[in-house]
Coordinates of N, CA, C and O in Angstrom, one line a residue:
M8 N 132.2 87.1 76.1 CA 132.3 87.2 74.6 C 131.5 86.1 74.0 O 130.8 86.3 73.0
E9 N 131.6 84.8 74.6 CA 130.9 83.7 74.1 C 129.4 83.9 74.0 O 128.7 83.6 73.1
I10 N 128.8 84.5 75.1 CA 127.4 84.8 75.2 C 127.0 85.7 74.0 O 126.0 85.4 73.3
K11 N 127.7 86.8 73.8 CA 127.4 87.7 72.7 C 127.3 87.0 71.3 O 126.5 87.2 70.5
T12 N 128.3 86.1 71.1 CA 128.4 85.3 69.9 C 127.1 84.4 69.8 O 126.5 84.4 68.7
Q13 N 126.8 83.8 70.8 CA 125.6 82.9 70.8 C 124.3 83.7 70.6 O 123.5 83.2 69.9
I14 N 124.2 84.8 71.2 CA 123.0 85.7 71.0 C 122.9 86.1 69.5 O 121.8 86.0 68.9
E15 N 124.1 86.5 68.9 CA 124.0 86.8 67.5 C 123.6 85.7 66.6 O 122.8 85.8 65.7
K16 N 124.2 84.5 67.0 CA 123.8 83.3 66.2 C 122.3 83.0 66.4 O 121.6 82.6 65.4
A17 N 121.8 83.1 67.6 CA 120.4 82.9 67.9 C 119.5 83.9 67.1 O 118.5 83.5 66.6
K18 N 120.0 85.1 66.9 CA 119.2 86.1 66.2 C 119.1 85.7 64.7 O 118.2 86.0 64.0
Q19 N 120.1 84.9 64.2 CA 120.1 84.4 62.9 C 119.3 83.1 62.8 O 119.2 82.5 61.7
G20 N 118.7 82.6 63.9 CA 117.9 81.4 63.9 C 118.7 80.1 64.1 O 118.2 79.0 63.9
D21 N 119.9 80.2 64.6 CA 120.8 79.0 64.9 C 120.2 78.2 66.1 O 120.2 78.7 67.2
Q22 N 119.8 77.0 65.8 CA 119.2 76.1 66.8 C 120.2 75.8 68.0 O 119.9 75.8 69.1
T23 N 121.5 75.6 67.6 CA 122.5 75.3 68.6 C 122.7 76.5 69.6 O 122.8 76.3 70.8
A24 N 122.6 77.7 69.1 CA 122.7 78.9 69.9 C 121.5 79.0 70.9 O 121.7 79.3 72.0
F25 N 120.3 78.7 70.4 CA 119.2 78.7 71.2 C 119.3 77.7 72.4 O 119.1 78.0 73.5
T26 N 119.8 76.5 72.0 CA 120.0 75.5 73.0 C 121.0 75.9 74.1 O 120.9 75.7 75.3
F27 N 122.1 76.5 73.6 CA 123.2 77.0 74.5 C 122.6 78.0 75.4 O 122.9 77.9 76.6
L28 N 121.9 79.0 74.9 CA 121.3 80.0 75.8 C 120.3 79.5 76.8 O 120.3 79.9 78.0
L29 N 119.5 78.5 76.3 CA 118.5 77.9 77.2 C 119.3 77.2 78.4 O 119.0 77.4 79.5
N30 N 120.3 76.4 78.0 CA 121.0 75.6 79.0 C 121.8 76.6 80.0 O 121.9 76.3 81.2
H31 N 122.4 77.6 79.4 CA 123.2 78.5 80.2 C 122.4 79.3 81.2 O 122.8 79.6 82.3
Y32 N 121.2 79.8 80.8 CA 120.4 80.7 81.7 C 119.2 80.0 82.4 O 118.6 80.6 83.2
W33 N 118.9 78.7 82.1 CA 117.8 78.1 82.7 C 117.8 78.2 84.2 O 116.8 78.6 84.8
S34 N 118.8 77.7 84.8 CA 118.9 77.7 86.3 C 118.7 79.0 86.9 O 118.0 79.2 88.0
E35 N 119.3 80.1 86.3 CA 119.1 81.4 86.9 C 117.7 81.9 86.8 O 117.1 82.4 87.8
V36 N 117.0 81.7 85.7 CA 115.6 82.2 85.5 C 114.7 81.3 86.4 O 113.9 81.9 87.1
Y37 N 114.9 80.0 86.4 CA 114.1 79.1 87.2 C 114.3 79.4 88.6 O 113.3 79.5 89.4
G38 N 115.5 79.6 89.1 CA 115.7 79.9 90.5 C 115.1 81.2 90.9 O 114.5 81.3 92.0
F39 N 115.2 82.2 90.1 CA 114.6 83.5 90.3 C 113.0 83.3 90.5 O 112.4 83.9 91.5
M40 N 112.4 82.6 89.6 CA 111.0 82.4 89.7 C 110.5 81.5 90.8 O 109.5 81.7 91.4
L41 N 111.4 80.5 91.1 CA 111.0 79.6 92.3 C 111.0 80.4 93.6 O 110.1 80.1 94.4
K42 N 111.9 81.4 93.8 CA 111.8 82.2 95.0 C 110.5 83.0 95.0 O 110.0 83.2 96.1
R43 N 110.0 83.5 93.9 CA 108.8 84.3 93.9 C 107.6 83.4 94.0 O 106.6 83.8 94.7
T44 N 107.5 82.3 93.3 CA 106.3 81.5 93.2 C 106.2 80.5 94.4 O 105.1 80.1 94.7
E45 N 107.4 80.1 94.9 CA 107.4 79.0 95.9 C 106.7 77.8 95.4 O 106.1 77.0 96.2
N46 N 106.7 77.5 94.1 CA 106.0 76.4 93.5 C 106.8 75.9 92.3 O 106.9 76.7 91.3
E47 N 107.3 74.7 92.3 CA 108.2 74.2 91.2 C 107.5 74.2 89.9 O 108.1 74.6 88.9
T48 N 106.2 73.8 89.9 CA 105.5 73.7 88.6 C 105.3 75.1 88.0 O 105.5 75.3 86.8
N49 N 104.8 76.0 88.8 CA 104.6 77.4 88.3 C 106.0 78.0 87.8 O 106.0 78.6 86.8
A50 N 107.0 77.8 88.6 CA 108.3 78.3 88.3 C 108.8 77.7 86.9 O 109.3 78.5 86.1
E51 N 108.6 76.5 86.8 CA 109.0 75.8 85.5 C 108.2 76.3 84.3 O 108.7 76.6 83.3
D52 N 106.8 76.4 84.5 CA 106.0 76.9 83.5 C 106.4 78.3 83.1 O 106.4 78.6 81.9
I53 N 106.6 79.2 84.0 CA 107.0 80.5 83.8 C 108.3 80.6 83.0 O 108.5 81.3 82.1
T54 N 109.3 79.7 83.4 CA 110.6 79.7 82.8 C 110.5 79.2 81.4 O 111.1 79.8 80.5
I55 N 109.7 78.2 81.1 CA 109.4 77.7 79.8 C 108.8 78.9 78.9 O 109.3 79.1 77.8
E56 N 107.8 79.5 79.4 CA 107.2 80.6 78.7 C 108.2 81.8 78.5 O 108.2 82.4 77.4
T57 N 109.0 82.0 79.4 CA 110.0 83.1 79.3 C 111.0 82.8 78.2 O 111.2 83.7 77.3
F58 N 111.5 81.6 78.1 CA 112.4 81.3 77.0 C 111.6 81.3 75.6 O 112.2 81.7 74.6
S59 N 110.4 80.8 75.7 CA 109.6 80.8 74.5 C 109.5 82.3 73.9 O 109.7 82.5 72.7
K60 N 109.1 83.2 74.8 CA 109.0 84.6 74.4 C 110.3 85.2 74.0 O 110.4 85.9 73.0
A61 N 111.4 84.9 74.8 CA 112.7 85.4 74.5 C 113.2 85.0 73.1 O 113.7 85.8 72.3
F62 N 112.9 83.7 72.7 CA 113.4 83.2 71.4 C 112.5 83.8 70.3 O 113.0 84.1 69.2
D63 N 111.2 84.1 70.6 CA 110.4 84.7 69.6 C 110.8 86.2 69.4 O 110.6 86.7 68.3
K64 N 111.2 86.8 70.4 CA 111.5 88.3 70.4 C 113.0 88.6 70.4 O 113.4 89.7 70.7
I65 N 113.9 87.6 70.2 CA 115.3 87.8 70.3 C 115.9 88.9 69.4 O 116.8 89.6 69.8
A66 N 115.2 89.2 68.3 CA 115.7 90.2 67.4 C 115.5 91.6 68.1 O 116.2 92.6 67.8
T67 N 114.7 91.7 69.1 CA 114.5 93.0 69.8 C 115.4 93.2 71.0 O 115.4 94.2 71.6
Y68 N 116.2 92.1 71.3 CA 117.1 92.2 72.4 C 118.2 93.4 72.2 O 118.8 93.4 71.1
N69 N 118.3 94.2 73.2 CA 119.3 95.3 73.1 C 120.6 94.9 73.9 O 120.5 94.8 75.1
P70 N 121.7 94.8 73.1 CA 122.9 94.4 73.8 C 123.5 95.3 74.8 O 124.5 95.0 75.5
E71 N 122.9 96.5 74.9 CA 123.4 97.4 76.0 C 123.0 96.9 77.4 O 123.6 97.3 78.4
F72 N 122.1 96.0 77.4 CA 121.7 95.4 78.7 C 122.2 93.9 78.8 O 122.4 93.3 77.7
Q73 N 122.4 93.4 80.0 CA 122.8 92.0 80.2 C 121.7 91.1 79.7 O 120.5 91.4 79.9
F74 N 122.0 90.0 79.0 CA 121.0 89.1 78.5 C 120.2 88.5 79.7 O 119.0 88.4 79.5
N75 N 120.9 88.2 80.8 CA 120.1 87.6 81.9 C 119.1 88.6 82.5 O 118.0 88.2 82.9
T76 N 119.5 89.9 82.5 CA 118.5 90.9 83.0 C 117.3 91.0 82.1 O 116.2 91.1 82.5
W77 N 117.5 90.9 80.8 CA 116.4 90.9 79.8 C 115.5 89.7 80.0 O 114.3 89.8 80.1
L78 N 116.1 88.5 80.2 CA 115.3 87.3 80.5 C 114.5 87.4 81.8 O 113.3 87.0 81.8
I79 N 115.1 87.9 82.8 CA 114.5 88.1 84.1 C 113.3 89.1 84.0 O 112.2 88.9 84.5
T80 N 113.5 90.1 83.2 CA 112.4 91.1 82.9 C 111.2 90.4 82.2 O 110.0 90.6 82.6
I81 N 111.5 89.5 81.3 CA 110.5 88.8 80.6 C 109.8 87.9 81.6 O 108.5 87.8 81.6
A82 N 110.6 87.2 82.4 CA 110.0 86.3 83.4 C 109.1 87.0 84.4 O 108.0 86.5 84.7
K83 N 109.5 88.2 84.8 CA 108.6 89.0 85.7 C 107.3 89.3 85.1 O 106.3 89.2 85.7
N84 N 107.4 89.7 83.8 CA 106.1 90.0 83.0 C 105.2 88.8 82.9 O 104.0 88.9 83.0
V85 N 105.8 87.7 82.6 CA 105.1 86.4 82.5 C 104.4 86.1 83.8 O 103.2 85.8 83.9
Y86 N 105.1 86.3 84.9 CA 104.6 86.0 86.3 C 103.5 87.0 86.6 O 102.4 86.6 87.1
I87 N 103.6 88.3 86.3 CA 102.6 89.3 86.5 C 101.3 88.9 85.7 O 100.2 88.9 86.3
D88 N 101.5 88.5 84.5 CA 100.4 88.1 83.6 C 99.7 86.9 84.3 O 98.5 86.8 84.3
M89 N 100.5 85.9 84.8 CA 99.9 84.8 85.5 C 99.1 85.2 86.7 O 98.0 84.7 86.9
L90 N 99.6 86.1 87.5 CA 98.9 86.5 88.6 C 97.6 87.2 88.3 O 96.6 87.1 88.9
R91 N 97.7 88.0 87.2 CA 96.5 88.7 86.7 C 95.4 87.7 86.3 O 94.2 87.9 86.6
K92 N 95.8 86.7 85.6 CA 94.8 85.7 85.1 C 94.2 84.9 86.2 O 93.0 84.5 86.2
R93 N 95.0 84.5 87.2 CA 94.6 83.7 88.3 C 93.8 82.5 87.9 O 92.8 82.1 88.6
K94 N 94.1 81.9 86.7 CA 93.4 80.8 86.2 C 94.2 79.5 86.6 O 95.3 79.6 86.9
S95 N 93.5 78.4 86.4 CA 94.2 77.1 86.7 C 95.4 76.9 85.8 O 96.3 76.2 86.1
S96 N 95.3 77.4 84.6 CA 96.3 77.2 83.6 C 97.0 78.5 83.2 O 96.4 79.5 83.1
L97 N 98.3 78.4 83.2 CA 99.2 79.5 82.8 C 99.1 79.8 81.3 O 99.2 81.0 80.9
F98 N 98.8 78.8 80.6 CA 98.9 79.0 79.1 C 97.6 79.4 78.5 O 96.5 79.0 78.9
V99 N 97.6 80.3 77.6 CA 96.4 80.8 76.9 C 96.5 80.4 75.5 O 97.6 80.2 74.9
E100 N 95.4 80.2 74.9 CA 95.4 79.8 73.5 C 95.9 80.9 72.6 O 95.5 82.1 72.9
I101 N 96.7 80.6 71.7 CA 97.2 81.6 70.8 C 96.4 81.6 69.5 O 95.9 80.5 69.1
T102 N 96.2 82.7 68.9 CA 95.5 82.7 67.6 C 96.3 82.1 66.5 O 97.5 82.0 66.6
E103 N 95.6 81.8 65.4 CA 96.3 81.2 64.3 C 97.3 82.2 63.7 O 98.4 81.8 63.3
Q104 N 97.0 83.5 63.8 CA 97.9 84.5 63.3 C 99.2 84.5 64.1 O 100.3 84.5 63.6
E105 N 99.1 84.4 65.5 CA 100.3 84.4 66.3 C 101.0 83.1 66.0 O 102.3 83.0 66.1
D106 N 100.3 82.0 65.8 CA 100.9 80.7 65.6 C 101.8 80.8 64.3 O 102.8 80.2 64.2
Q107 N 101.3 81.5 63.3 CA 102.0 81.7 62.0 C 103.3 82.4 62.3 O 104.3 82.1 61.7
K108 N 103.3 83.3 63.3 CA 104.5 84.1 63.5 C 105.5 83.4 64.5 O 106.6 83.9 64.7
A109 N 105.0 82.3 65.1 CA 105.9 81.6 66.1 C 107.3 81.4 65.5 O 107.5 81.0 64.4
Y110 N 108.2 81.7 66.3 CA 109.6 81.7 65.8 C 110.0 80.3 65.4 O 109.8 79.3 66.0
N111 N 110.6 80.2 64.2 CA 110.9 79.0 63.6 C 112.2 78.4 64.0 O 113.3 78.6 63.4
I112 N 112.2 77.7 65.2 CA 113.4 77.0 65.7 C 113.4 75.7 64.9 O 112.5 74.9 65.0
A113 N 114.5 75.5 64.1 CA 114.6 74.3 63.3 C 114.5 73.1 64.2 O 115.1 73.0 65.2
D114 N 113.8 72.0 63.6 CA 113.7 70.8 64.4 C 114.2 69.6 63.6 O 113.7 68.5 63.8
T115 N 115.0 69.8 62.6 CA 115.5 68.8 61.7 C 116.8 68.2 62.1 O 117.1 67.0 62.0
T116 N 117.8 69.0 62.5 CA 119.1 68.6 62.8 C 119.2 67.9 64.1 O 118.9 68.5 65.1
P117 N 119.7 66.7 64.1 CA 119.8 66.0 65.4 C 120.9 66.6 66.3 O 122.0 66.9 65.8
S118 N 120.5 66.9 67.6 CA 121.5 67.5 68.5 C 122.3 66.4 69.2 O 122.0 65.2 69.0
K119 N 123.3 66.8 70.0 CA 124.0 65.8 70.8 C 123.1 65.0 71.6 O 123.2 63.8 71.8
E120 N 122.1 65.7 72.2 CA 121.1 65.0 73.1 C 120.3 64.0 72.3 O 120.1 62.9 72.7
D121 N 119.9 64.4 71.1 CA 119.1 63.5 70.2 C 119.9 62.2 69.9 O 119.4 61.1 70.0
E122 N 121.2 62.4 69.6 CA 122.0 61.2 69.2 C 122.2 60.3 70.5 O 122.1 59.1 70.3
L123 N 122.4 60.9 71.6 CA 122.6 60.1 72.8 C 121.3 59.3 73.2 O 121.4 58.2 73.5
I124 N 120.2 60.0 73.0 CA 118.9 59.4 73.3 C 118.6 58.2 72.3 O 118.2 57.1 72.7
T125 N 118.9 58.4 71.0 CA 118.6 57.4 70.0 C 119.5 56.1 70.1 O 119.1 55.1 69.7
E126 N 120.7 56.3 70.7 CA 121.5 55.1 70.8 C 121.3 54.2 72.0 O 121.9 53.2 72.2
Q127 N 120.3 54.6 72.8 CA 119.9 53.8 74.0 C 119.1 52.6 73.7 O 118.2 52.7 72.8
N128 N 119.2 51.6 74.5 CA 118.3 50.4 74.4 C 116.9 50.9 74.8 O 116.8 51.6 75.7
L129 N 115.9 50.4 74.1 CA 114.6 51.0 74.2 C 114.0 50.8 75.7 O 113.5 51.7 76.3
S130 N 114.2 49.6 76.2 CA 113.6 49.4 77.6 C 114.4 50.2 78.6 O 113.8 50.8 79.5
Q131 N 115.7 50.4 78.4 CA 116.5 51.2 79.3 C 116.1 52.7 79.1 O 115.9 53.4 80.1
L132 N 115.9 53.1 77.9 CA 115.4 54.5 77.6 C 114.1 54.8 78.3 O 113.9 55.8 78.9
L133 N 113.2 53.8 78.2 CA 111.9 54.0 78.9 C 112.0 54.2 80.4 O 111.3 55.0 81.0
Q134 N 112.9 53.5 81.0 CA 113.2 53.6 82.4 C 113.7 55.1 82.7 O 113.3 55.7 83.7
Y135 N 114.6 55.5 81.9 CA 115.2 56.9 82.0 C 114.1 57.9 81.9 O 114.0 58.9 82.7
I136 N 113.2 57.7 80.9 CA 112.1 58.7 80.6 C 111.2 58.8 81.9 O 110.8 59.9 82.2
K137 N 111.0 57.7 82.5 CA 110.1 57.7 83.7 C 110.7 58.6 84.9 O 110.0 58.9 85.8
E138 N 112.0 58.9 84.8 CA 112.6 59.7 85.8 C 112.3 61.2 85.6 O 112.5 62.0 86.5
L139 N 111.8 61.6 84.4 CA 111.5 62.9 84.1 C 110.1 63.3 84.7 O 109.3 62.4 85.0
K140 N 109.9 64.6 84.9 CA 108.6 65.1 85.3 C 107.5 64.7 84.2 O 107.9 64.7 83.1
P141 N 106.3 64.5 84.7 CA 105.3 64.0 83.7 C 105.1 64.9 82.4 O 105.0 64.3 81.4
H142 N 105.2 66.2 82.6 CA 105.0 67.0 81.3 C 106.2 66.9 80.4 O 106.0 67.0 79.2
Y143 N 107.4 66.5 80.9 CA 108.5 66.3 80.0 C 108.4 64.9 79.4 O 108.7 64.7 78.2
Q144 N 107.9 63.9 80.2 CA 107.7 62.6 79.7 C 106.7 62.6 78.5 O 106.9 62.0 77.5
E145 N 105.7 63.4 78.7 CA 104.6 63.6 77.6 C 105.2 64.1 76.3 O 105.0 63.5 75.3
V146 N 105.9 65.2 76.3 CA 106.5 65.7 75.1 C 107.5 64.8 74.4 O 107.5 64.7 73.2
I147 N 108.3 64.1 75.2 CA 109.3 63.2 74.7 C 108.5 62.0 74.0 O 108.8 61.6 72.9
Q148 N 107.5 61.5 74.7 CA 106.7 60.4 74.2 C 106.0 60.8 72.9 O 106.1 60.0 71.9
L149 N 105.4 62.0 72.8 CA 104.7 62.4 71.6 C 105.7 62.6 70.5 O 105.4 62.3 69.3
R150 N 106.8 63.2 70.8 CA 107.8 63.5 69.7 C 108.5 62.3 69.2 O 108.6 62.1 68.0
Y151 N 109.0 61.4 70.1 CA 109.9 60.3 69.7 C 109.2 59.0 69.5 O 109.7 58.1 68.7
F152 N 108.1 58.8 70.2 CA 107.4 57.5 70.0 C 106.2 57.6 69.1 O 105.8 56.6 68.4
Q153 N 105.5 58.7 69.2 CA 104.4 58.9 68.3 C 104.8 59.7 67.0 O 104.0 60.0 66.1
E154 N 106.0 60.2 67.0 CA 106.6 60.9 65.9 C 105.8 62.1 65.4 O 105.6 62.3 64.2
M155 N 105.2 62.8 66.4 CA 104.5 64.0 66.1 C 105.4 65.2 65.8 O 106.5 65.3 66.3
S156 N 104.9 66.1 64.9 CA 105.6 67.3 64.7 C 105.4 68.3 65.9 O 104.5 68.0 66.7
Y157 N 106.2 69.3 66.0 CA 106.1 70.3 67.1 C 104.6 70.8 67.0 O 104.0 71.0 68.1
Q158 N 104.1 71.1 65.9 CA 102.8 71.7 65.7 C 101.7 70.7 66.2 O 100.8 71.1 66.9
E159 N 101.9 69.5 65.9 CA 100.9 68.5 66.3 C 100.9 68.3 67.8 O 99.9 68.2 68.4
I160 N 102.1 68.4 68.4 CA 102.2 68.3 69.9 C 101.5 69.5 70.5 O 100.8 69.4 71.5
A161 N 101.8 70.7 69.9 CA 101.2 71.9 70.5 C 99.7 71.8 70.4 O 99.0 72.2 71.4
N162 N 99.1 71.3 69.4 CA 97.7 71.1 69.3 C 97.2 70.1 70.3 O 96.2 70.3 70.9
K163 N 97.9 69.0 70.4 CA 97.5 67.9 71.3 C 97.5 68.4 72.8 O 96.5 68.1 73.5
I164 N 98.5 69.0 73.2 CA 98.6 69.4 74.6 C 98.1 70.8 74.9 O 98.1 71.3 76.0
D165 N 97.6 71.5 73.8 CA 96.9 72.8 73.9 C 97.9 73.8 74.5 O 97.5 74.5 75.4
E166 N 99.1 73.9 73.9 CA 100.0 74.9 74.4 C 100.6 75.6 73.1 O 100.7 75.0 72.1
P167 N 101.1 76.8 73.3 CA 101.8 77.5 72.2 C 103.0 76.7 71.6 O 103.7 76.0 72.4
L168 N 103.2 76.8 70.3 CA 104.3 76.1 69.7 C 105.6 76.4 70.3 O 106.4 75.4 70.5
N169 N 105.9 77.6 70.6 CA 107.2 77.9 71.2 C 107.4 77.2 72.6 O 108.5 76.8 72.9
N170 N 106.3 77.1 73.4 CA 106.4 76.4 74.7 C 106.8 75.0 74.4 O 107.6 74.4 75.2
V171 N 106.2 74.4 73.4 CA 106.5 73.0 73.1 C 108.0 72.8 72.7 O 108.7 71.9 73.2
K172 N 108.5 73.8 71.9 CA 109.9 73.7 71.5 C 110.8 73.8 72.7 O 111.8 73.1 72.8
V173 N 110.5 74.7 73.6 CA 111.4 74.9 74.8 C 111.3 73.7 75.7 O 112.3 73.2 76.2
K174 N 110.1 73.2 75.9 CA 109.9 72.0 76.7 C 110.7 70.8 76.2 O 111.3 70.1 76.9
L175 N 110.7 70.6 74.8 CA 111.4 69.5 74.2 C 112.9 69.7 74.4 O 113.6 68.7 74.7
L176 N 113.4 70.9 74.2 CA 114.8 71.2 74.4 C 115.2 70.8 75.8 O 116.2 70.2 76.1
R177 N 114.4 71.3 76.8 CA 114.7 71.1 78.2 C 114.6 69.6 78.5 O 115.4 69.0 79.2
A178 N 113.6 68.9 78.0 CA 113.4 67.5 78.3 C 114.5 66.6 77.8 O 115.1 65.7 78.4
K179 N 115.0 67.0 76.5 CA 116.1 66.3 76.0 C 117.4 66.5 76.8 O 118.2 65.5 77.0
K180 N 117.6 67.7 77.3 CA 118.8 68.0 78.1 C 118.8 67.2 79.4 O 119.7 66.5 79.8
L181 N 117.6 67.2 80.1 CA 117.5 66.4 81.3 C 117.6 64.9 81.1 O 118.3 64.2 81.9
L182 N 117.0 64.4 80.0 CA 117.2 63.0 79.7 C 118.6 62.6 79.4 O 119.1 61.6 79.9
A183 N 119.3 63.5 78.6 CA 120.7 63.2 78.3 C 121.6 63.2 79.6 O 122.5 62.4 79.8
E184 N 121.2 64.1 80.6 CA 121.9 64.1 81.9 C 121.7 62.8 82.6 O 122.6 62.3 83.2
I185 N 120.4 62.3 82.6 CA 120.1 61.1 83.3 C 120.9 59.9 82.7 O 121.5 59.1 83.4
I186 N 120.9 59.9 81.3 CA 121.7 58.8 80.6 C 123.2 58.9 81.0 O 123.8 57.9 81.3
N187 N 123.7 60.1 80.9 CA 125.2 60.2 81.2 C 125.5 59.8 82.7 O 126.5 59.3 82.9
N188 N 124.6 60.2 83.6 CA 124.8 59.9 85.0 C 124.8 58.4 85.3 O 125.4 57.9 86.3
R189 N 124.0 57.6 84.4 CA 123.9 56.2 84.6 C 125.0 55.4 84.0 O 125.2 54.2 84.2
R190 N 125.8 56.0 83.2 CA 126.9 55.3 82.4 C 128.0 55.1 83.4 O 128.4 55.7 84.2

């Protein structure tokens, strides 16, 4: 029942619901893709793009199907697209029109992870950040130390806006876990 409630909230644009769904289903989608790709980086990139697409298209989700089945279907399609392209980069440039349509996940309200991160001593926080994978270090650094907007980060790292949003959500969760484990 909780999942259905969170999905409905996400359809209304609720940031907390998006974060809940991302955290709840991340391991399942990532594990599924890791088995197929046998490559952590590709599996992670596909999972990020999967959640990006899912959040963008959540209004089209049909509750007659399980949410995880829907996510896995999106992941399979992203993977097939990646195989078709066979390029060094999974990400393709999106047009300005698509950029305008990018799902507006609010980035103003501090989350529990944001609060936990901001109360850390700076030198200690930098040590924790170094434990993240490089692409997570980069988005955290751009967002919190260079104070870039999501759009500025997307332009700088040449990735779609939704991918940046998902990466930041994931990076904050992983960083919060590192902080909590060290306490």
